[in-house]
PDB file of C-alpha atoms (C1' of nucleotides) in Angstrom:
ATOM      1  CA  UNK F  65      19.369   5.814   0.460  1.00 90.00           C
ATOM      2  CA  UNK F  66      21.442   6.191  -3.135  1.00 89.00           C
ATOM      3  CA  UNK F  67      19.035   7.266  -6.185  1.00 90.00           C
ATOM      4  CA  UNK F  68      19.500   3.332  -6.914  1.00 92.00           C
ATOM      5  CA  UNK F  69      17.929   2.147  -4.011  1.00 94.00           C
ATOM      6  CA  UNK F  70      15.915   4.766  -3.787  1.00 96.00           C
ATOM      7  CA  UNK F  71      14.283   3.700  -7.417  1.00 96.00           C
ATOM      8  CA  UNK F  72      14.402   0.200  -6.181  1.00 97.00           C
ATOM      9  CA  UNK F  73      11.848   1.174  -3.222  1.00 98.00           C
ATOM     10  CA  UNK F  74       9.817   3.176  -5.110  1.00 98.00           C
ATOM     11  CA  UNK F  75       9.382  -0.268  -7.518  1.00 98.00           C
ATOM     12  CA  UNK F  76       8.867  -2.324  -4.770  1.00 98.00           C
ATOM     13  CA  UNK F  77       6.891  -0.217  -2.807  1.00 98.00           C
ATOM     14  CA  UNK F  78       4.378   0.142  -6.019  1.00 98.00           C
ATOM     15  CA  UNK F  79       3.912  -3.720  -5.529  1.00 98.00           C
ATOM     16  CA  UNK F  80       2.969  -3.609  -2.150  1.00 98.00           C
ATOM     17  CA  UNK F  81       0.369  -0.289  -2.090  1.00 98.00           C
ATOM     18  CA  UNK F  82      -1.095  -2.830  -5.150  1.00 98.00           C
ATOM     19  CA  UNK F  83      -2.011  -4.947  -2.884  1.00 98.00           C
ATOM     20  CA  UNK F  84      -2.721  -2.883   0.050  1.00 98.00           C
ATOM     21  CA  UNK F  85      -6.511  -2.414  -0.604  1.00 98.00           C
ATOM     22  CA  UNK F  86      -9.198  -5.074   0.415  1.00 98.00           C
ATOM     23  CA  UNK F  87     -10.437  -5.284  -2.518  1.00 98.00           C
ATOM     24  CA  UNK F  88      -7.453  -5.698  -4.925  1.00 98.00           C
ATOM     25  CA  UNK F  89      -5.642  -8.293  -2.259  1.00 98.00           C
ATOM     26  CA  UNK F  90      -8.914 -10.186  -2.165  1.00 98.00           C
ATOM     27  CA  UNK F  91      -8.500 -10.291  -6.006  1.00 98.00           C
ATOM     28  CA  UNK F  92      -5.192 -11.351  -5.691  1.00 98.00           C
ATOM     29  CA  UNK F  93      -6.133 -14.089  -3.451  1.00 97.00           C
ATOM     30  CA  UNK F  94      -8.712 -15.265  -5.817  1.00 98.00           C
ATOM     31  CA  UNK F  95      -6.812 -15.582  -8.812  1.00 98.00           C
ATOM     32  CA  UNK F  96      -4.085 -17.552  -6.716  1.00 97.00           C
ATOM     33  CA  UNK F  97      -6.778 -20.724  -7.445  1.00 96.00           C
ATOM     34  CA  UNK F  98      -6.856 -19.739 -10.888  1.00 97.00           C
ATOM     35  CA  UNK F  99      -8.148 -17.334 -13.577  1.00 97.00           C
ATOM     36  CA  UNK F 100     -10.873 -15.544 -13.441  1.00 98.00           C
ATOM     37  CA  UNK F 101     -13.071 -13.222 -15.732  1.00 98.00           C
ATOM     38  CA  UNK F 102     -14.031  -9.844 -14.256  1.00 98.00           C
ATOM     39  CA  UNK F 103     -17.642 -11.162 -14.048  1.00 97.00           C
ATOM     40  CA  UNK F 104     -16.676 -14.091 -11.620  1.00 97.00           C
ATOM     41  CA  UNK F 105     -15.223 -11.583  -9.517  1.00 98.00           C
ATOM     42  CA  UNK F 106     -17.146  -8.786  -9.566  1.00 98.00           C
ATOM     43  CA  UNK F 107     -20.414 -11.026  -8.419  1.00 96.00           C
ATOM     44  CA  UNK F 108     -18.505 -11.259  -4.955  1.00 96.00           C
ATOM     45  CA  UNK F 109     -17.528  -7.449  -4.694  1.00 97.00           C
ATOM     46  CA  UNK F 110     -20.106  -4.991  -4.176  1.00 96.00           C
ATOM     47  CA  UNK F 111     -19.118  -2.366  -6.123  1.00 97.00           C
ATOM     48  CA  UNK F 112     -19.501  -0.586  -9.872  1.00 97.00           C
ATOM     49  CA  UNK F 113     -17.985  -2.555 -12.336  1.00 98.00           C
ATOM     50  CA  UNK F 114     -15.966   0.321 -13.409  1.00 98.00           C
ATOM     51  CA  UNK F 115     -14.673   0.350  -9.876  1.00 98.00           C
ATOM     52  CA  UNK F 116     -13.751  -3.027  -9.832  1.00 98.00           C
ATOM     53  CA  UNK F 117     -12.261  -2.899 -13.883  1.00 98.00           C
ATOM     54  CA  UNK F 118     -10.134   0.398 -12.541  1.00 98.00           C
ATOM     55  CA  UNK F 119      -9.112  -1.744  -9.242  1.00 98.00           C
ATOM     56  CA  UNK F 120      -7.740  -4.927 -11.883  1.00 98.00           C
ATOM     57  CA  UNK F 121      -5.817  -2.240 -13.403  1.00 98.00           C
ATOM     58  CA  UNK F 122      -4.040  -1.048 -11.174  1.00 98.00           C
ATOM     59  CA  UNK F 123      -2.603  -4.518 -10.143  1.00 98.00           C
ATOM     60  CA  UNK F 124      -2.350  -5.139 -13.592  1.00 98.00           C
ATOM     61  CA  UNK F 125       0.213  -1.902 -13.887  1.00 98.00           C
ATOM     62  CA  UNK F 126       1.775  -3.325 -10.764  1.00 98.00           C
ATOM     63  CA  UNK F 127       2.802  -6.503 -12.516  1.00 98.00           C
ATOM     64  CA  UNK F 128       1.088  -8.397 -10.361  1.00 98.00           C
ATOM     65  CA  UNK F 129      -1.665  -9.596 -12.642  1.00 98.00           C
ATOM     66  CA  UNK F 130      -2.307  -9.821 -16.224  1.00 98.00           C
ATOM     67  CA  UNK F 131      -5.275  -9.730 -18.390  1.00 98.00           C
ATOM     68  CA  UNK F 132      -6.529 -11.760 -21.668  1.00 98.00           C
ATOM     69  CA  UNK F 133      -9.226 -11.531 -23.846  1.00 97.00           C
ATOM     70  CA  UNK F 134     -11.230 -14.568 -24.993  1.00 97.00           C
ATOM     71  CA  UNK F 135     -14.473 -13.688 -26.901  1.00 95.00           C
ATOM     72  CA  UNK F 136     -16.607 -11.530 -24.957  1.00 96.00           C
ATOM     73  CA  UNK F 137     -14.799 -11.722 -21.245  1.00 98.00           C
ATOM     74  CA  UNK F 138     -11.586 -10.631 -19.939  1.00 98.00           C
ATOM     75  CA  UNK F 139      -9.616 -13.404 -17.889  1.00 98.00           C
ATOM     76  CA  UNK F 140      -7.193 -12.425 -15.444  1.00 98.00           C
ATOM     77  CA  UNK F 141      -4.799 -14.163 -13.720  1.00 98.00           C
ATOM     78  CA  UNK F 142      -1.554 -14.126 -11.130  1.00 98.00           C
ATOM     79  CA  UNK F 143       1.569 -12.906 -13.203  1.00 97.00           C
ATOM     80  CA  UNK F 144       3.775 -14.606 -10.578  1.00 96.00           C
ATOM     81  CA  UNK F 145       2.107 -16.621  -8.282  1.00 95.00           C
ATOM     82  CA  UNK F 146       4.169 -16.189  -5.068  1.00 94.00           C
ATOM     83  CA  UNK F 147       2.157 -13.823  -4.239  1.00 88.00           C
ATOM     84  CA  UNK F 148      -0.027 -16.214  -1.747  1.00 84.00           C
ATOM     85  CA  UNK F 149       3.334 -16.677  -0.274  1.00 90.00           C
ATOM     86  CA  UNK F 150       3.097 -13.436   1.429  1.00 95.00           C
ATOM     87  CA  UNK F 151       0.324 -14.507   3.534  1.00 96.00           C
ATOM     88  CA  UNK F 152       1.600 -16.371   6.219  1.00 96.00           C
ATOM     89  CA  UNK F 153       3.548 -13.466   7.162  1.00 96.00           C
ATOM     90  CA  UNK F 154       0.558 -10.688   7.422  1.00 97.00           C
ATOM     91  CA  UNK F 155      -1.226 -12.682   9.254  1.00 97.00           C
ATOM     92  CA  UNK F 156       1.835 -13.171  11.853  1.00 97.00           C
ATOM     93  CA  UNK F 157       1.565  -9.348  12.133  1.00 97.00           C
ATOM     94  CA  UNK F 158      -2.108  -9.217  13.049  1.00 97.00           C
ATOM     95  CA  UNK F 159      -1.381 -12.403  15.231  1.00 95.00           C
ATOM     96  CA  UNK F 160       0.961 -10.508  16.809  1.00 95.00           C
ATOM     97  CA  UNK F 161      -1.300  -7.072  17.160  1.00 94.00           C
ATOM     98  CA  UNK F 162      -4.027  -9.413  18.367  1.00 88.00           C
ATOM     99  CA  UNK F 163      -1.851 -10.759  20.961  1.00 85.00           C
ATOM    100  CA  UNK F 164      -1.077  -7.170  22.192  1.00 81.00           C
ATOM    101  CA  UNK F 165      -4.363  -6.132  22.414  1.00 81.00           C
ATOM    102  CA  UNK F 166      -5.046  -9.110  24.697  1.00 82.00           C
ATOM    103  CA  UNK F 167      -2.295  -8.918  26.920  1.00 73.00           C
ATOM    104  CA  UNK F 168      -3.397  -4.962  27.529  1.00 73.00           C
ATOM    105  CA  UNK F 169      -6.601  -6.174  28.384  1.00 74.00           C
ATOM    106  CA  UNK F 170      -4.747  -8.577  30.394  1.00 70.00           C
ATOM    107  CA  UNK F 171      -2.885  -5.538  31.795  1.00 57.00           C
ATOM    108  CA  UNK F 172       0.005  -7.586  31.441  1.00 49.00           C
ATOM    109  CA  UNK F 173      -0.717  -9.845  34.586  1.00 53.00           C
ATOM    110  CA  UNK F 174      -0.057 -13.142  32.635  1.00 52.00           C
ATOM    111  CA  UNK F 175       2.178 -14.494  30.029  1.00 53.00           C
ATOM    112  CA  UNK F 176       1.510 -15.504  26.418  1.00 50.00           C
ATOM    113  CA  UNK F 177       1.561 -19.021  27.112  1.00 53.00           C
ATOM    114  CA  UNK F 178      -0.563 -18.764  30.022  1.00 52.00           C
ATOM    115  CA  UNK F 179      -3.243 -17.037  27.892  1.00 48.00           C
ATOM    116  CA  UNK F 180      -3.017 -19.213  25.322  1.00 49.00           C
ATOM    117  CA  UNK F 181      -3.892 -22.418  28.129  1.00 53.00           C
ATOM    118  CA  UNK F 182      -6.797 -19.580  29.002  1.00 44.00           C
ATOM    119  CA  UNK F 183      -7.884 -19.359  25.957  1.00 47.00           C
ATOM    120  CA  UNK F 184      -7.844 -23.335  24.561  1.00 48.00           C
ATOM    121  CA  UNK F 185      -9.911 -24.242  27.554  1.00 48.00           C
ATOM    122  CA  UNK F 186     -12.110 -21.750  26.219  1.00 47.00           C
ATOM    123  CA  UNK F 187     -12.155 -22.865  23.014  1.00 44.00           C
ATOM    124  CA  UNK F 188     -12.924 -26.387  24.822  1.00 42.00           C
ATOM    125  CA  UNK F 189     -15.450 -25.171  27.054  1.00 43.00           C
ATOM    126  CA  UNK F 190     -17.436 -23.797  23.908  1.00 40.00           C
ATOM    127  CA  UNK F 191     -17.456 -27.149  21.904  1.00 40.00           C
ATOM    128  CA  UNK F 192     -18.658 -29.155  24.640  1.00 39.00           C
TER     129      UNK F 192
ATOM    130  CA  UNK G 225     -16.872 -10.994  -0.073  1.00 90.00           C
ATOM    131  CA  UNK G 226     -19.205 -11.104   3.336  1.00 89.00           C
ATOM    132  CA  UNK G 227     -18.436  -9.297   6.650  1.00 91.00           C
ATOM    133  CA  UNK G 228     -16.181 -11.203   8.012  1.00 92.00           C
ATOM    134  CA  UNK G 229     -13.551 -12.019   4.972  1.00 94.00           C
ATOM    135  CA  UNK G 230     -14.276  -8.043   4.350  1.00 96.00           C
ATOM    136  CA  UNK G 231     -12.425  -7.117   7.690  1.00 96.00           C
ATOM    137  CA  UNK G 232     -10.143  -9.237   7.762  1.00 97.00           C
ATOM    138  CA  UNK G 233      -8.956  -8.167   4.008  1.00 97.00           C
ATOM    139  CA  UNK G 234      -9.302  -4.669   5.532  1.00 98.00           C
ATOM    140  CA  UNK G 235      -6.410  -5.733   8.339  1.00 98.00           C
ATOM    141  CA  UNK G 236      -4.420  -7.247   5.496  1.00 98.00           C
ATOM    142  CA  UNK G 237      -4.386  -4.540   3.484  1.00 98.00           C
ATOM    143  CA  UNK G 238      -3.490  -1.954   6.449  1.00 98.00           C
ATOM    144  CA  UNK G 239      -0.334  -3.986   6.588  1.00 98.00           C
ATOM    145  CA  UNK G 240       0.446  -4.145   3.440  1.00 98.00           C
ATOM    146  CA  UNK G 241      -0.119  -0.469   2.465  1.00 98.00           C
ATOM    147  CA  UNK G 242       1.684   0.738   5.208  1.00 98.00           C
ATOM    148  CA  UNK G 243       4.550  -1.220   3.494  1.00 98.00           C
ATOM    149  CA  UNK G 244       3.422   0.585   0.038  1.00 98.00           C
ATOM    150  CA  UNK G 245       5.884   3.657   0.281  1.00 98.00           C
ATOM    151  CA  UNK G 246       9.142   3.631  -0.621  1.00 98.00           C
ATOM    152  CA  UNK G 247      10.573   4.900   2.792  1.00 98.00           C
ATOM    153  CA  UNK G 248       8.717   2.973   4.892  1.00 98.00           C
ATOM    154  CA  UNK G 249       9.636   0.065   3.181  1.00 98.00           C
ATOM    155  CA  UNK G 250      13.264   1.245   3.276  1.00 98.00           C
ATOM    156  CA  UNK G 251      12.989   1.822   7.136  1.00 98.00           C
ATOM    157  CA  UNK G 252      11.474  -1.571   7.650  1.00 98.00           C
ATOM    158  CA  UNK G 253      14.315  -3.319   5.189  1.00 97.00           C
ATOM    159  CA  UNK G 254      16.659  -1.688   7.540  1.00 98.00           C
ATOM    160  CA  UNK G 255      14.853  -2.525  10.971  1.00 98.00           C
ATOM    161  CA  UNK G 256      15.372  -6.178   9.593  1.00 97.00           C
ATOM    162  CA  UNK G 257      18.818  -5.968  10.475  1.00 96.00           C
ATOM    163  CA  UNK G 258      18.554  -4.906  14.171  1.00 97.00           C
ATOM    164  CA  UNK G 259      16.640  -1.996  16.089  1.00 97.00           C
ATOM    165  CA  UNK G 260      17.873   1.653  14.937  1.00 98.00           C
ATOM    166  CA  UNK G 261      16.751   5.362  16.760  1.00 98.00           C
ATOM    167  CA  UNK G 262      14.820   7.399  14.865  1.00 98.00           C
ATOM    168  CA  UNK G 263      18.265   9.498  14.289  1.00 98.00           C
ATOM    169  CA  UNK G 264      20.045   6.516  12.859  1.00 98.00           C
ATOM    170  CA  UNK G 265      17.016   6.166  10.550  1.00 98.00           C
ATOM    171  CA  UNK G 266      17.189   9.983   9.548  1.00 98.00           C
ATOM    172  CA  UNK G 267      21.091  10.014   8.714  1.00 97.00           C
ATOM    173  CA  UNK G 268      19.599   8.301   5.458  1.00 97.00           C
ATOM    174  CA  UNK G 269      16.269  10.061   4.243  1.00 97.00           C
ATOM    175  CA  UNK G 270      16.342  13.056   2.888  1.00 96.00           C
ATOM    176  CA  UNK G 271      13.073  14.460   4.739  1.00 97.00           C
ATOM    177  CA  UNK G 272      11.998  16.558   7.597  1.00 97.00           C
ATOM    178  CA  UNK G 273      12.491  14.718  10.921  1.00 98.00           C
ATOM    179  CA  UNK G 274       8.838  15.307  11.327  1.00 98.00           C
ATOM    180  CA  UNK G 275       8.341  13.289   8.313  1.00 98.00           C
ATOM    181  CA  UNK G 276      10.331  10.637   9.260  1.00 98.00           C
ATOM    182  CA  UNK G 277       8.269  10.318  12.581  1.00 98.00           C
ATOM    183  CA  UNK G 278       4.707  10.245  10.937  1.00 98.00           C
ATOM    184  CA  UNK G 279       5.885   7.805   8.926  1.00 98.00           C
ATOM    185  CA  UNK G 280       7.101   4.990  11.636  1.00 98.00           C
ATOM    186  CA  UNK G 281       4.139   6.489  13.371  1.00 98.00           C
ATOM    187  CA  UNK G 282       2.077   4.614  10.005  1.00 98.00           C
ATOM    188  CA  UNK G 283       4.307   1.246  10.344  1.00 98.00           C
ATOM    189  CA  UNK G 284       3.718   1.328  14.341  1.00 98.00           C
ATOM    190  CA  UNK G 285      -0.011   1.261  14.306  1.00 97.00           C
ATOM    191  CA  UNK G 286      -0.125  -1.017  11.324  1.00 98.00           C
ATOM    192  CA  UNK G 287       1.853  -3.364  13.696  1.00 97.00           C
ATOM    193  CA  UNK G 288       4.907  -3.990  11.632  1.00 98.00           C
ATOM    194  CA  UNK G 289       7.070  -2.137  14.054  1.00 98.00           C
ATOM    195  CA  UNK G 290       7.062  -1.468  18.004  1.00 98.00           C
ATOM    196  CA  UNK G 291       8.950   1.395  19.422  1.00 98.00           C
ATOM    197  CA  UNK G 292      10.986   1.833  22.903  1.00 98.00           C
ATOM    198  CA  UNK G 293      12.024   5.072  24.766  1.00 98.00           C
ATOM    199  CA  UNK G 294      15.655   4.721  26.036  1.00 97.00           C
ATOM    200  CA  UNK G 295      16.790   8.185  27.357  1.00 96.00           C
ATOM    201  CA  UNK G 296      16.597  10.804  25.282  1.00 97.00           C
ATOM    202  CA  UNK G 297      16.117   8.581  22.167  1.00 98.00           C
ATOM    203  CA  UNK G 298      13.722   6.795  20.557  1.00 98.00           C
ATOM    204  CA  UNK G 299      14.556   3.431  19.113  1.00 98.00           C
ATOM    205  CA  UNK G 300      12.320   0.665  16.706  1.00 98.00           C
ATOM    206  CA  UNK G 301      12.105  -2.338  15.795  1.00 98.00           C
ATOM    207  CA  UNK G 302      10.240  -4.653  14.118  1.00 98.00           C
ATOM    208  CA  UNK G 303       7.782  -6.179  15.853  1.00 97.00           C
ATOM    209  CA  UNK G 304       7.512  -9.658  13.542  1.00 96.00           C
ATOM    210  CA  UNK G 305      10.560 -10.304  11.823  1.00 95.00           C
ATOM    211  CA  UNK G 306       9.360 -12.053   8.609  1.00 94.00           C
ATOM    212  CA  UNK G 307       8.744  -8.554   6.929  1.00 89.00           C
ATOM    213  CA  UNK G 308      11.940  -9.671   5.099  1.00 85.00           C
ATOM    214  CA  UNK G 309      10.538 -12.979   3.896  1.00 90.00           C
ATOM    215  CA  UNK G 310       8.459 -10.796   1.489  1.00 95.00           C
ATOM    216  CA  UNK G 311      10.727  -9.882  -0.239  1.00 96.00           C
ATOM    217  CA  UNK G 312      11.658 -12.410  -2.612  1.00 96.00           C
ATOM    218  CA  UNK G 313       8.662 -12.541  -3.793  1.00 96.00           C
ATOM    219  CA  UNK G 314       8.295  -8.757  -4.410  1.00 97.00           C
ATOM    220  CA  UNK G 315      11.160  -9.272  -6.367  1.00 97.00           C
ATOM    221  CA  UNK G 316      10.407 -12.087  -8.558  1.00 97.00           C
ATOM    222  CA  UNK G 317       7.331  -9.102  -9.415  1.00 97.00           C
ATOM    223  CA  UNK G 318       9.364  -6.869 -10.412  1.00 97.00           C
ATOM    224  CA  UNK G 319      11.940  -9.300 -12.133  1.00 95.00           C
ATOM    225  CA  UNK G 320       8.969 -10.806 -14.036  1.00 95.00           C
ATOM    226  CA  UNK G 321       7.898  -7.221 -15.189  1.00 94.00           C
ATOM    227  CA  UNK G 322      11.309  -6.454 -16.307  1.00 88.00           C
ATOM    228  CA  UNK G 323      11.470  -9.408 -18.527  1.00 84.00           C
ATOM    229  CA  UNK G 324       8.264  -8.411 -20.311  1.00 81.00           C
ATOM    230  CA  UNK G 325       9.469  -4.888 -20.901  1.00 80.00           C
ATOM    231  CA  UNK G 326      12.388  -6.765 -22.560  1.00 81.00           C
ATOM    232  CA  UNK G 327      10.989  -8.886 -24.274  1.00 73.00           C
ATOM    233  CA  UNK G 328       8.399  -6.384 -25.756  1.00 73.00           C
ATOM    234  CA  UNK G 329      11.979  -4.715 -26.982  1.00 75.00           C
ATOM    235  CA  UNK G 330      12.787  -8.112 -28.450  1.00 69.00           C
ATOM    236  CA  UNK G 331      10.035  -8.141 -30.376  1.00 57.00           C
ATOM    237  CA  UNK G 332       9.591 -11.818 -28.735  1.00 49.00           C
ATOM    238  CA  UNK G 333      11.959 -12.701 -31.268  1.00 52.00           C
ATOM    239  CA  UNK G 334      14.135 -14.770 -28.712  1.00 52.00           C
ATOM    240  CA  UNK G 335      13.261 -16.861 -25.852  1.00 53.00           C
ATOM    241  CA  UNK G 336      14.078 -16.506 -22.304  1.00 50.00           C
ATOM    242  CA  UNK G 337      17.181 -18.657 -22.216  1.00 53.00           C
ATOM    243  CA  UNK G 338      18.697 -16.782 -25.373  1.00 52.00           C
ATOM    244  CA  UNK G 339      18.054 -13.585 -23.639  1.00 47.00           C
ATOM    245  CA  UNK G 340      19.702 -14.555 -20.565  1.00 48.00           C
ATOM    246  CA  UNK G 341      22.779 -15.889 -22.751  1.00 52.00           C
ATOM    247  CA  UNK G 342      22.837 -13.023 -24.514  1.00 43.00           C
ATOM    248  CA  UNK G 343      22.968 -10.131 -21.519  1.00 46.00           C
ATOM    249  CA  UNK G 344      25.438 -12.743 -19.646  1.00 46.00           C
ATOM    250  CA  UNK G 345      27.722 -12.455 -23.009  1.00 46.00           C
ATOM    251  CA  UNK G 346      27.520  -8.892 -22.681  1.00 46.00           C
ATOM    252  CA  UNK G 347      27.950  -8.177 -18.962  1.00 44.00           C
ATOM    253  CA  UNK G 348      31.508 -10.450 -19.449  1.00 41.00           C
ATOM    254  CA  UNK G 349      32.170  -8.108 -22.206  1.00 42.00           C
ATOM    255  CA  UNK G 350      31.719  -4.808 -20.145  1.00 41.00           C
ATOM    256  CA  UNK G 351      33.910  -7.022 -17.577  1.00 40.00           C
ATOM    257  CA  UNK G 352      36.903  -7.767 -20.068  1.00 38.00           C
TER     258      UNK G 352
ATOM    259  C1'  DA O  40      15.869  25.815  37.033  1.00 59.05           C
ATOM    260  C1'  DT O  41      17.566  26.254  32.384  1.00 59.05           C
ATOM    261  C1'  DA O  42      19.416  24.761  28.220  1.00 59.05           C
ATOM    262  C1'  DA O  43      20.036  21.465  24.648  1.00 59.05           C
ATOM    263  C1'  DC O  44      18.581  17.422  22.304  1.00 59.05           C
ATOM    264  C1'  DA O  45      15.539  13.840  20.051  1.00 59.05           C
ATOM    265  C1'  DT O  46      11.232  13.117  18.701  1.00 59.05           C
ATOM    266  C1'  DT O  47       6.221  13.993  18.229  1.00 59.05           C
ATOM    267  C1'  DT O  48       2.074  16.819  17.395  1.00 59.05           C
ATOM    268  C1'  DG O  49      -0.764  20.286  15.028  1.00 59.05           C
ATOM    269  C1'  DG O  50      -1.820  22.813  11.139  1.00 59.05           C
ATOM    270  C1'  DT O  51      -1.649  23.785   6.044  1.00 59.05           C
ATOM    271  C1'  DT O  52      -1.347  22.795   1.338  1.00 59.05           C
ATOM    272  C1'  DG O  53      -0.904  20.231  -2.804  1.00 59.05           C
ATOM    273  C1'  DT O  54      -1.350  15.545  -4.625  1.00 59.05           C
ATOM    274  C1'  DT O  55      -3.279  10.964  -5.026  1.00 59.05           C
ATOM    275  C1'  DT O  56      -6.797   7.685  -4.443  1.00 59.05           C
ATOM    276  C1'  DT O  57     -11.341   6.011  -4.498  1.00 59.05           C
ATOM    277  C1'  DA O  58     -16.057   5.585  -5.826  1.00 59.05           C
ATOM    278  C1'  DC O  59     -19.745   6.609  -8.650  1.00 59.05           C
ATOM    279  C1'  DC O  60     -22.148   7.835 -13.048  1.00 59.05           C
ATOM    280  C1'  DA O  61     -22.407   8.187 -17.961  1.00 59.05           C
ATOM    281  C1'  DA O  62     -20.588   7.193 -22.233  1.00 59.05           C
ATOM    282  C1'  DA O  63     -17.368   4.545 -25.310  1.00 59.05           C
ATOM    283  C1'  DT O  64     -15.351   0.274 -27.051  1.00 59.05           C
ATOM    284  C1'  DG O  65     -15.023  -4.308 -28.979  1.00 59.05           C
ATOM    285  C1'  DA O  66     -16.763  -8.971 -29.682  1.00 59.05           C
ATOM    286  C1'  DG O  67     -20.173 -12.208 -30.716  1.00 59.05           C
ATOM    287  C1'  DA O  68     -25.260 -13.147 -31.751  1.00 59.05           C
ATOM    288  C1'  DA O  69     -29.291 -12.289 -34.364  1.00 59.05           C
TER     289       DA O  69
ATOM    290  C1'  DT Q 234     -25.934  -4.517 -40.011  1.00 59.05           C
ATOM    291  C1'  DT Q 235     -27.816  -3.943 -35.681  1.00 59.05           C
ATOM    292  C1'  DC Q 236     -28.316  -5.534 -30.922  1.00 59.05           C
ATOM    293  C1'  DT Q 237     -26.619  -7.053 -26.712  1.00 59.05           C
ATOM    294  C1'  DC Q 238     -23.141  -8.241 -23.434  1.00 59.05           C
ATOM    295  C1'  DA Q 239     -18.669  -7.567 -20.865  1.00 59.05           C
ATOM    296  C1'  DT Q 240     -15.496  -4.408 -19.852  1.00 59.05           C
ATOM    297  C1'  DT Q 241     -12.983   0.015 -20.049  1.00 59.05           C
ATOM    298  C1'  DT Q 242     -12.537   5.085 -20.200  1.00 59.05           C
ATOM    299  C1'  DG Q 243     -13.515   9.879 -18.883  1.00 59.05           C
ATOM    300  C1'  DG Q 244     -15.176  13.007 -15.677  1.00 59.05           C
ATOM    301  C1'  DT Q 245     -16.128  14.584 -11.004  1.00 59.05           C
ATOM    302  C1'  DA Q 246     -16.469  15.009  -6.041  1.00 59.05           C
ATOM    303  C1'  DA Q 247     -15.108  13.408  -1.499  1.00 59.05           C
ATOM    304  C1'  DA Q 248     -11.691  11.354   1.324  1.00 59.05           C
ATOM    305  C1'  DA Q 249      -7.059  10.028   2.405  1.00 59.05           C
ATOM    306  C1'  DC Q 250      -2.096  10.888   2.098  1.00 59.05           C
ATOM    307  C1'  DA Q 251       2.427  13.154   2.203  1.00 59.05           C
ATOM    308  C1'  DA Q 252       5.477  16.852   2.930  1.00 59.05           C
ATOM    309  C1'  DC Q 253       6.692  20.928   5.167  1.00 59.05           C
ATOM    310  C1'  DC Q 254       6.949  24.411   9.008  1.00 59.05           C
ATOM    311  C1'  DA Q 255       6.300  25.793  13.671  1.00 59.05           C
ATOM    312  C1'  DA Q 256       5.451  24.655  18.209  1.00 59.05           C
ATOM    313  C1'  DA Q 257       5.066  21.205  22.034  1.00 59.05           C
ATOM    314  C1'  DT Q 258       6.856  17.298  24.733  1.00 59.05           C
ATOM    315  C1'  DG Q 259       9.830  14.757  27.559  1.00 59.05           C
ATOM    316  C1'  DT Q 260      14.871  13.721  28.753  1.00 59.05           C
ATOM    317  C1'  DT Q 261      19.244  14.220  30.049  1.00 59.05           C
ATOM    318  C1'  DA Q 262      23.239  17.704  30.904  1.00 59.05           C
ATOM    319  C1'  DT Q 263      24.699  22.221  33.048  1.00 59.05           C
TER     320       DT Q 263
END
DNA sequence: ATAACATTTGGTTGTTTTACCAAATGAGAA
DNA sequence: TTCTCATTTGGTAAAACAACCAAATGTTAT
C-alpha cells in the first residue's frame, strides 16, 4: 500500500465508518425517499437532539449528506444518492452469516438447498 | 426506529464499520481478487503481524470474510463477493466531495462542464 | 522430540467515539 | 425588542478501538 492508496483508503474508509452506526445508516436510508428536517427524524430516534444533530454531522463531513436552512428548520438530504445502492449487498452478507449459523445448527447434515425446501414448507405450514 | 428495524440497522452497521478502516478495506479490496494468507496480506501493511490478525479477526466475525487453515498457513477470503460492488458508489462520494471543494475554489464562478474542460485542457498540457 | 514458522491471543496504553447535559445561536413570531 | 422554536456547540464521562509487545498455539521440517 503506496502513500496514494493509502490516502485513498483512508477517504474511502471515512465513508463507510459514516455509515457504520445504526443510527446514521438509518438516516441515510431515510433521506434516500427524500429530505428531511432534523425534527422529522429525530421523532423516530430516541435520543438527545444534540446526539442526533452531532450524528447528521458527521455524515455531513463524510460527504454523504448535506444540510440547508429554510426558516426555522434544517433540511437534509442524500449528497449522492447511490448510497441505497449499497444495500443489496449488506444484506447478502448477513444472508450469508444467517445461513452459517443455520447450517451449524444443522451441524452440517444437509445442504443449503435442502434447508431452504425445510424451511419454505415451514413458512407454508405457518400461513395455513 | 422500533426493535426490530433497530437490530437489524445494528447488523448493517457491523458490516459496514468493519469496512470503515482503511486497512481493512484495503485487505478486503484485495481479497476481491482471489484468497491471499495472512503473509501475502502482510508483505503490504506496514503493521505488526498481530495487527494484521485482529484486524481480519474484525472482517471475519462481521462476516465479510471466512478463513481456512492449509498447513502451516492461514488463508482468507471473502465470504460474499459483492464487497466490490460498493465501491462505485463510495467513489462517486468522494468524487462528489471533491467537486465541491473545487468549486468552493472557483468561487462557483464556472459550471461543471467548464471545469471539466478546463482540467482536461490542462492535463493535455502537462501531457505535451 | 525439537526447532522453525505462521498466526493468534492477552495485556497495556493512548486515542476516538458516543451519549448526555447545559448553554449558545439564529430565525421567525408576537 | 423580546420570546419561542429548531438546531448546534462545548464540556465531560464511559465505552470502544487500534497499535504495540510478549507469549501462546498449532503445523510442518529436522
Amino acid at each position: 500500500m503506496n502513500a496514494n492508496e493509502k490516502s485513498l483508503m483512508e477517504a474511502k474508509a471515512n465513508i463507510l465508518k459514516a455509515l457504520g452506526h445504526p443510527t446514521r445508516l438509518w438516516m441515510a436510508e431515510q433521506l434516500a425517499g427524500g429530505e428531511k428536517c432534523v425534527c422529522e427524524l429525530a421523532e423516530n430516534i430516541d435520543a438527545d437532539f444534540s446526539t442526533i444533530s452531532k450524528h447528521l454531522t458527521v455524515l455531513k463531513q463524510a460527504g454523504v449528506v448535506i444540510d440547508e436552512k429554510r426558516g426555522k428548520q434544517v433540511f437534509y438530504r442524500l449528497k449522492v444518492p447511490c448510497i441505497l445502492n449499497l444495500m443489496p449487498c449488506i444484506e447478502a452478507v448477513l444472508q450469508a452469516t444467517a445461513q452459517s449459523h443455520i447450517e451449524l445448527v444443522m451441524d452440517g447434515r444437509r445442504s443449503f438447498s435442502e434447508n431452504m425446501v425445510i424451511m419454505s414448507n415451514n413458512q407454508m405450514e405457518k400461513n395455513r
